[in-house]
């Protein structure tokens, strides 16, 4: 005894109908994947990349702080003064910081022994990225 009704899958026997149903399934899968990319994956990727850019920008400020300490004997406590020590006067780094962070939340604090750099990312969560320095010891091998 058969548990399927006769003629239930007869459409699979016709190659044109089968091909059309497979094309319809493929279109639905692609539409679902495109929707997932636009609504979930792309925003997450963009936010992750923005946080990475902010981290890179803060480590550029880290390098400027280390050079400032070598030159003046203490870490800089002011963004404007620190940016002026950059080779191009800080215009490139300032533009990157303005594009990636909320400049009103950017903190550059330093004294003779240590410094702190932090800023909020221009993402929906206003993620805080913080770098404290100077780092001591040997960095991990890459």
Backbone as CSV, one residue per row, in Angstrom:
resi,resn,N_x,N_y,N_z,CA_x,CA_y,CA_z,C_x,C_y,C_z
1,UNK,0.827,-1.169,0.000,0.000,0.000,0.000,0.878,1.242,0.000
2,UNK,0.518,2.189,-0.777,1.288,3.422,-0.896,0.721,4.477,0.039
3,UNK,1.613,5.225,0.678,1.147,6.260,1.603,1.036,7.634,0.925
4,UNK,1.233,7.698,-0.382,1.053,8.957,-1.107,-0.102,8.807,-2.072
5,UNK,-0.753,9.900,-2.271,-1.880,9.882,-3.201,-1.349,9.768,-4.622
6,UNK,-2.049,9.064,-5.478,-1.571,8.945,-6.856,-1.562,10.309,-7.538
7,UNK,-0.482,10.567,-8.249,-0.371,11.813,-8.996,0.147,12.979,-8.171
8,UNK,0.480,12.720,-6.910,0.919,13.810,-6.041,2.221,14.445,-6.508
9,UNK,3.173,13.656,-6.952,4.462,14.184,-7.404,4.646,14.030,-8.903
10,UNK,3.560,14.010,-9.629,3.656,13.874,-11.090,4.381,15.045,-11.729
11,UNK,4.332,16.224,-11.092,5.007,17.388,-11.682,6.516,17.181,-11.753
12,UNK,7.061,16.319,-10.877,8.492,16.064,-10.907,8.895,15.233,-12.123
13,UNK,7.953,14.558,-12.691,8.262,13.721,-13.856,8.406,14.549,-15.119
14,UNK,7.887,15.718,-15.112,7.996,16.596,-16.279,9.201,17.504,-16.076
15,UNK,10.165,17.422,-16.942,11.427,18.135,-16.745,11.247,19.654,-16.722
16,UNK,10.379,20.194,-17.527,10.181,21.647,-17.544,9.582,22.141,-16.225
17,UNK,8.611,21.454,-15.728,7.987,21.848,-14.466,8.975,21.708,-13.313
18,UNK,9.762,20.643,-13.346,10.767,20.441,-12.301,11.804,21.559,-12.343
19,UNK,12.273,21.900,-13.537,13.268,22.966,-13.679,12.706,24.299,-13.197
20,UNK,11.468,24.583,-13.529,10.860,25.847,-13.097,10.710,25.895,-11.570
21,UNK,10.371,24.768,-10.967,10.244,24.771,-9.513,11.611,24.940,-8.852
22,UNK,12.655,24.381,-9.423,13.999,24.540,-8.873,14.481,25.989,-9.029
23,UNK,14.145,26.620,-10.136,14.489,28.032,-10.334,13.752,28.888,-9.303
24,UNK,12.499,28.567,-9.048,11.732,29.323,-8.055,12.347,29.168,-6.663
25,UNK,12.760,27.957,-6.324,13.404,27.730,-5.026,14.714,28.508,-4.950
26,UNK,15.508,28.486,-6.021,16.782,29.211,-6.034,16.559,30.714,-5.878
27,UNK,15.554,31.253,-6.534,15.252,32.683,-6.424,14.858,33.030,-4.988
28,UNK,14.053,32.187,-4.364,13.665,32.441,-2.973,14.863,32.377,-2.029
29,UNK,15.756,31.417,-2.241,16.947,31.313,-1.402,17.828,32.547,-1.589
30,UNK,18.038,32.979,-2.831,18.855,34.161,-3.090,18.223,35.421,-2.509
31,UNK,16.915,35.531,-2.607,16.235,36.699,-2.040,16.383,36.705,-0.514
32,UNK,16.278,35.557,0.092,16.464,35.461,1.543,17.881,35.813,1.952
33,UNK,18.860,35.320,1.184,20.262,35.635,1.495,20.546,37.121,1.308
34,UNK,20.003,37.711,0.266,20.202,39.147,0.034,19.554,39.974,1.149
35,UNK,18.385,39.567,1.582,17.723,40.275,2.681,18.505,40.154,3.975
36,UNK,19.017,38.952,4.255,19.837,38.746,5.450,21.084,39.613,5.390
37,UNK,21.726,39.697,4.226,22.932,40.513,4.081,22.622,41.980,4.357
38,UNK,21.550,42.479,3.763,21.214,43.894,3.917,20.750,44.243,5.326
39,UNK,20.012,43.347,5.970,19.423,43.679,7.263,20.281,43.276,8.457
40,UNK,21.145,42.264,8.297,21.894,41.758,9.438,23.404,41.877,9.232
41,UNK,23.916,41.224,8.223,25.365,41.090,8.062,26.052,42.406,7.719
42,UNK,25.528,43.164,6.779,26.192,44.403,6.356,26.259,45.441,7.479
43,UNK,25.170,45.699,8.216,25.294,46.651,9.336,26.294,46.201,10.398
44,UNK,26.319,44.900,10.693,27.291,44.404,11.673,28.719,44.564,11.155
45,UNK,28.918,44.272,9.884,30.247,44.421,9.278,30.683,45.879,9.285
46,UNK,29.785,46.769,8.910,30.120,48.197,8.889,30.476,48.711,10.289
47,UNK,29.723,48.288,11.303,30.021,48.713,12.680,31.363,48.153,13.136
48,UNK,31.641,46.916,12.797,32.916,46.306,13.162,34.079,47.032,12.495
49,UNK,33.938,47.363,11.227,35.001,48.072,10.516,35.192,49.485,11.072
50,UNK,34.114,50.137,11.457,34.222,51.478,12.043,34.974,51.420,13.369
51,UNK,34.689,50.405,14.183,35.424,50.242,15.443,36.900,49.962,15.182
52,UNK,37.187,49.208,14.149,38.584,48.925,13.802,39.298,50.198,13.359
53,UNK,38.607,51.044,12.597,39.211,52.316,12.171,39.505,53.211,13.375
54,UNK,38.588,53.245,14.332,38.807,54.060,15.527,40.009,53.537,16.307
55,UNK,40.120,52.221,16.425,41.269,51.640,17.115,42.566,52.014,16.410
56,UNK,42.575,51.959,15.101,43.758,52.351,14.320,44.079,53.825,14.551
57,UNK,43.061,54.671,14.563,43.272,56.102,14.795,43.852,56.356,16.193
58,UNK,43.325,55.658,17.189,43.842,55.854,18.544,45.274,55.346,18.669
59,UNK,45.619,54.295,17.944,47.005,53.840,17.989,47.935,54.770,17.213
60,UNK,47.404,55.529,16.258,48.206,56.587,15.632,48.484,57.686,16.660
61,UNK,47.477,58.009,17.478,47.694,58.959,18.574,48.658,58.376,19.605
62,UNK,48.598,57.077,19.824,49.536,56.405,20.725,50.970,56.628,20.258
63,UNK,51.204,56.439,18.960,52.553,56.656,18.417,52.988,58.107,18.591
64,UNK,52.052,59.033,18.393,52.383,60.448,18.597,52.710,60.713,20.075
65,UNK,51.981,60.075,20.980,52.270,60.242,22.410,53.668,59.729,22.748
66,UNK,54.046,58.594,22.193,55.363,58.036,22.482,56.471,58.962,21.950
67,UNK,56.264,59.518,20.752,57.245,60.460,20.201,57.278,61.753,21.026
68,UNK,56.120,62.200,21.483,56.038,63.406,22.314,56.802,63.206,23.620
69,UNK,56.644,62.059,24.238,57.348,61.748,25.488,58.857,61.734,25.260
70,UNK,59.270,61.162,24.132,60.705,61.105,23.834,61.271,62.512,23.641
71,UNK,60.476,63.384,23.021,60.943,64.739,22.723,60.857,65.667,23.928
72,UNK,59.755,65.606,24.681,59.516,66.592,25.740,59.610,66.025,27.159
73,UNK,59.768,64.736,27.330,59.937,64.154,28.648,58.655,63.831,29.397
74,UNK,57.506,64.150,28.835,56.221,63.834,29.463,55.198,63.596,28.359
75,UNK,54.109,62.954,28.701,53.058,62.699,27.719,52.167,63.923,27.593
76,UNK,51.636,64.118,26.426,50.794,65.279,26.124,49.394,65.076,26.699
77,UNK,48.799,66.146,27.177,47.458,66.090,27.737,46.435,66.841,26.920
78,UNK,46.785,67.179,25.669,45.906,68.005,24.851,45.930,67.502,23.412
79,UNK,44.762,67.302,22.823,44.671,66.783,21.463,45.313,67.725,20.456
80,UNK,45.039,69.009,20.557,45.566,69.966,19.575,47.095,69.983,19.581
81,UNK,47.671,70.013,20.758,49.132,70.008,20.862,49.710,68.719,20.315
82,UNK,49.062,67.615,20.608,49.538,66.321,20.136,49.455,66.220,18.619
83,UNK,48.360,66.691,18.038,48.216,66.613,16.579,49.231,67.507,15.854
84,UNK,49.621,68.612,16.474,50.608,69.496,15.840,51.964,68.831,15.686
85,UNK,52.227,67.781,16.474,53.510,67.084,16.367,53.533,66.064,15.230
86,UNK,52.399,65.821,14.605,52.342,64.877,13.482,53.070,65.471,12.284
87,UNK,53.616,64.632,11.408,54.377,65.138,10.262,53.592,66.112,9.365
88,UNK,52.301,65.866,9.182,51.494,66.760,8.335,50.709,67.776,9.152
89,UNK,51.088,67.953,10.407,50.361,68.884,11.265,49.090,68.282,11.829
90,UNK,48.866,67.009,11.576,47.705,66.323,12.119,46.438,66.431,11.310
91,UNK,46.496,67.041,10.132,45.261,67.235,9.367,44.650,65.908,8.905
92,UNK,45.482,64.977,8.472,44.965,63.680,8.021,44.348,62.902,9.178
93,UNK,45.051,62.843,10.294,44.542,62.121,11.455,43.295,62.793,12.020
94,UNK,43.267,64.123,12.024,42.085,64.846,12.499,40.865,64.509,11.631
95,UNK,41.057,64.451,10.312,39.952,64.109,9.410,39.452,62.691,9.669
96,UNK,40.380,61.753,9.894,39.981,60.376,10.197,39.230,60.307,11.521
97,UNK,39.744,60.995,12.529,39.073,61.003,13.827,37.680,61.603,13.727
98,UNK,37.554,62.661,12.961,36.252,63.309,12.804,35.265,62.393,12.087
99,UNK,35.750,61.610,11.120,34.881,60.700,10.380,34.487,59.477,11.206
100,UNK,35.349,59.035,12.102,35.124,57.777,12.807,34.623,57.932,14.236
101,UNK,34.881,59.090,14.877,34.534,59.254,16.291,33.691,60.498,16.501
102,UNK,33.139,60.584,17.690,32.499,61.821,18.141,33.610,62.624,18.816
103,UNK,34.081,63.663,18.156,35.227,64.419,18.669,34.970,65.028,20.042
104,UNK,33.723,65.301,20.357,33.440,65.873,21.668,33.647,64.859,22.792
105,UNK,33.764,63.588,22.465,34.021,62.569,23.489,35.478,62.117,23.499
106,UNK,36.296,62.673,22.634,37.698,62.263,22.547,38.479,62.784,23.753
107,UNK,39.142,61.872,24.439,39.927,62.224,25.628,41.392,61.935,25.339
108,UNK,42.229,62.967,25.524,43.678,62.815,25.476,44.184,63.358,26.794
109,UNK,44.651,62.457,27.637,45.146,62.860,28.954,46.506,62.225,29.166
110,UNK,47.433,62.987,29.707,48.755,62.448,29.951,49.497,63.214,31.014
111,UNK,50.463,62.548,31.619,51.351,63.184,32.579,52.749,62.638,32.342
112,UNK,53.592,62.708,33.312,54.971,62.271,33.134,55.148,60.771,33.012
113,UNK,54.185,59.999,33.496,54.348,58.548,33.544,53.411,57.764,32.636
114,UNK,52.192,58.245,32.436,51.211,57.467,31.680,50.274,58.392,30.915
115,UNK,49.488,57.768,30.035,48.497,58.543,29.289,47.275,57.683,29.008
116,UNK,46.190,58.363,28.622,44.932,57.702,28.309,44.373,58.339,27.049
117,UNK,43.902,57.492,26.125,43.230,57.926,24.907,41.904,57.181,24.839
118,UNK,40.819,57.896,24.626,39.538,57.221,24.488,38.594,58.075,23.656
119,UNK,37.687,57.380,22.971,36.705,58.065,22.135,35.515,57.153,21.909
120,UNK,34.363,57.767,21.628,33.167,57.019,21.262,33.093,56.898,19.746
121,UNK,32.795,55.703,19.300,32.692,55.406,17.869,31.379,55.967,17.340
122,UNK,31.371,56.339,16.078,30.145,56.812,15.430,29.294,55.626,14.981
123,UNK,28.953,54.754,15.916,28.039,53.664,15.612,26.781,53.838,16.456
124,UNK,25.829,52.952,16.292,24.551,53.091,16.989,24.711,52.993,18.503
125,UNK,25.675,52.210,18.958,25.881,52.034,20.393,26.824,53.061,20.997
126,UNK,27.455,53.888,20.169,28.481,54.840,20.627,29.532,54.104,21.470
127,UNK,30.058,53.035,20.888,31.020,52.168,21.558,32.237,52.955,22.014
128,UNK,32.646,52.745,23.245,33.827,53.403,23.788,35.055,52.561,23.473
129,UNK,36.060,53.193,22.871,37.343,52.537,22.611,38.376,53.271,23.450
130,UNK,39.147,52.512,24.224,40.092,53.103,25.156,41.470,52.481,24.956
131,UNK,42.501,53.334,24.972,43.892,52.885,24.909,44.637,53.573,26.045
132,UNK,45.262,52.776,26.887,46.087,53.306,27.969,47.540,53.004,27.655
133,UNK,48.420,53.865,28.070,49.815,53.626,27.766,50.714,54.219,28.815
134,UNK,51.960,54.024,28.707,52.578,53.222,27.645,52.520,51.734,27.979
135,UNK,52.520,50.934,26.933,52.561,49.483,27.093,53.983,49.106,27.471
136,UNK,54.109,48.167,28.381,55.435,47.742,28.814,55.633,46.277,28.440
137,UNK,56.875,45.896,28.294,57.185,44.521,27.971,57.294,44.291,26.474
138,UNK,57.512,43.056,26.134,57.682,42.665,24.735,56.304,42.301,24.174
139,UNK,55.930,42.861,23.011,54.627,42.506,22.443,54.593,41.050,22.002
140,UNK,53.402,40.518,21.906,53.238,39.133,21.462,53.694,38.983,20.024
141,UNK,54.339,37.864,19.694,54.766,37.677,18.303,53.583,37.498,17.385
142,UNK,53.710,37.989,16.169,52.609,37.864,15.196,52.867,36.746,14.242
